[in-house]
Amino acid sequence: MSRARADEEEYWHSSKFRAFTFDDEDDELSQLKESKRAVNSLRDIVDDDDDDLERVSWSGEPVGSISWSIKETASGSTSSLDGRDSSLQKGSSSYAALPKQASSYSLSSLFKGRNKLSSFQSLSDALTDTGVKNYAPELRRPKAEYKDYSSDWSPKDTVRRMQRGKVCSLERFRSLQDKLVLLDEAVAGHDGNVITAVLIFLKRTLRREILFRELEVRQVALCHLIHFLRETGEQKFLLDLLRFLDRTEEVALSQYREHLNIQDVEKRREFLKGCIGLPFSAEDTSHIQDHYTLLERQIIIEANDRHLEMAGQSELFRKYPRKASILNMPLVTTLFYSCFYHYTEAEGMFSSPTNLKKTFKIPDKQYVLTALAARAKLRAWGDVDALLTTKNWLGYTKKKAPIGFHRVVEILQRNNAPVQVLQEYVRLVEDVETRLNLATKYKCHDVVIETYRDLKDRIQLTAYKCKVERGSAEEEKIHSILSNTQIRWKN
């Protein structure tokens, strides 16, 4: 009893912590060293007993013995058969159980991090060894994902697969009959991409004479091939095809289109001169002749204007420098250029607008519209008035606009014409509603007041009085009209 009491007193008065002194080592460092020494001692114990340890299975029999191997093989086969039977009953797939292999890891290898066969840095490295086989079965890919290049597809099936975007080889169609059946199936499918793909295959594998002869009786495929050749620029092949079909006009037009690829102006002019003799229709021949004449005029005008611009002799060129060359420009652009820079020239000059109008038979509407735009841009209002003024056989003058005075007003307003000029042409608009809309839109007050007066609409005239400035001449004019007792108002 006294001994137990002494032990209890010693327990309560003792402590595992010591007082701090500068001579003592760091507690954590000392604990680390003690742990390291414990591990090393345990490793020595395991190493010493490693050779004496006998590996046994969970049943207690030594691993690697004959009886153990027989039992493991039998148990593996039984478990595999049981697994397959259960999978068939359940209707789901399962994997056959693999026979258990003898483990090459011992207790010492787990502590030391290595085995007798190979060396690992840690236990995790040992368990994740890349040398261990993966027994998971490989899943079979769907058959639809395989791209079949060699199956004996019929022409109809091949066309259907091509329509769905599948890759198909057309090289197995070797005979002429198979190729023509394939083309007919592609045409019957009404898919332009498939038809073009088959035509490219036939173009590559058939002689031209045979291909042209078969396409002559297949107009849909023929149109697809002609369009394809034009888009790809295969000019020689296209010309041979058109000559075989005896389409002389199309041959001439195809040759004429080649001028677009000629950059040099003089060479293009000579080429166009040679195109005049090609077998065009009568209408097309006149167009080719006009094209050649226009380019010839443009060359002359460009040479003269470039000289004037460089010499600085023309005030118009100094005030409005040219932004581009006139060469290879359309006829309307050339007419606008002439109306802008050469409007006052005599008719005998190549650059005169009237000469261009007479030579190329430009309609009055087109000429007035182009000349009006050019002179309004220069704010030459006198030329605009002269352009729209005509004389009859008695010598009387009259304003006339083939394009309509409403379009004249719009063009003038777009070029910032003053109100006085706009009012003169707004009055000439025949339709009353259009005239009122234009006059109100562009603030031509006099035209609005005069129109309401002619319509004898007192209410509208009174309402419009609020839209003009107070004390202005327009307000005085409205007062004067409203106070006129001789006007019989409608309302």
PDB file of C-alpha atoms in Angstrom, residues 54-77 98-105:
ATOM      1  CA  GLU A  54       7.901 -17.821 -45.196  1.00  0.00           C
ATOM      2  CA  ARG A  55       5.225 -16.394 -47.480  1.00  0.00           C
ATOM      3  CA  VAL A  56       1.871 -18.009 -46.970  1.00  0.00           C
ATOM      4  CA  SER A  57      -1.536 -17.470 -48.532  1.00  0.00           C
ATOM      5  CA  TRP A  58      -4.753 -16.625 -46.721  1.00  0.00           C
ATOM      6  CA  SER A  59      -5.457 -20.368 -46.397  1.00  0.00           C
ATOM      7  CA  GLY A  60      -2.202 -20.921 -44.545  1.00  0.00           C
ATOM      8  CA  GLU A  61      -0.365 -22.847 -47.285  1.00  0.00           C
ATOM      9  CA  PRO A  62       3.082 -21.750 -48.491  1.00  0.00           C
ATOM     10  CA  VAL A  63       2.974 -19.529 -51.565  1.00  0.00           C
ATOM     11  CA  GLY A  64       4.578 -21.144 -54.604  1.00  0.00           C
ATOM     12  CA  SER A  65       4.052 -24.752 -53.538  1.00  0.00           C
ATOM     13  CA  ILE A  66       2.476 -27.327 -55.869  1.00  0.00           C
ATOM     14  CA  SER A  67      -0.693 -27.690 -53.839  1.00  0.00           C
ATOM     15  CA  TRP A  68      -1.116 -23.916 -53.728  1.00  0.00           C
ATOM     16  CA  SER A  69      -0.689 -23.595 -57.527  1.00  0.00           C
ATOM     17  CA  ILE A  70      -3.317 -26.326 -58.188  1.00  0.00           C
ATOM     18  CA  LYS A  71      -5.830 -24.732 -55.841  1.00  0.00           C
ATOM     19  CA  GLU A  72      -5.268 -21.250 -57.297  1.00  0.00           C
ATOM     20  CA  THR A  73      -5.774 -22.518 -60.861  1.00  0.00           C
ATOM     21  CA  ALA A  74      -8.942 -24.366 -59.929  1.00  0.00           C
ATOM     22  CA  SER A  75     -10.363 -21.468 -57.951  1.00  0.00           C
ATOM     23  CA  GLY A  76      -9.604 -19.047 -60.842  1.00  0.00           C
ATOM     24  CA  SER A  77     -11.408 -21.245 -63.377  1.00  0.00           C
ATOM     25  CA  LEU A  98      -8.041 -13.330 -63.607  1.00  0.00           C
ATOM     26  CA  PRO A  99      -6.032 -16.011 -61.797  1.00  0.00           C
ATOM     27  CA  LYS A 100      -4.256 -14.736 -58.733  1.00  0.00           C
ATOM     28  CA  GLN A 101      -0.547 -14.252 -59.196  1.00  0.00           C
ATOM     29  CA  ALA A 102       2.054 -14.801 -56.548  1.00  0.00           C
ATOM     30  CA  SER A 103       2.885 -11.540 -54.936  1.00  0.00           C
ATOM     31  CA  SER A 104       6.518 -10.599 -55.126  1.00  0.00           C
ATOM     32  CA  TYR A 105       6.222  -8.087 -52.297  1.00  0.00           C
TER      33      TYR A 105
END
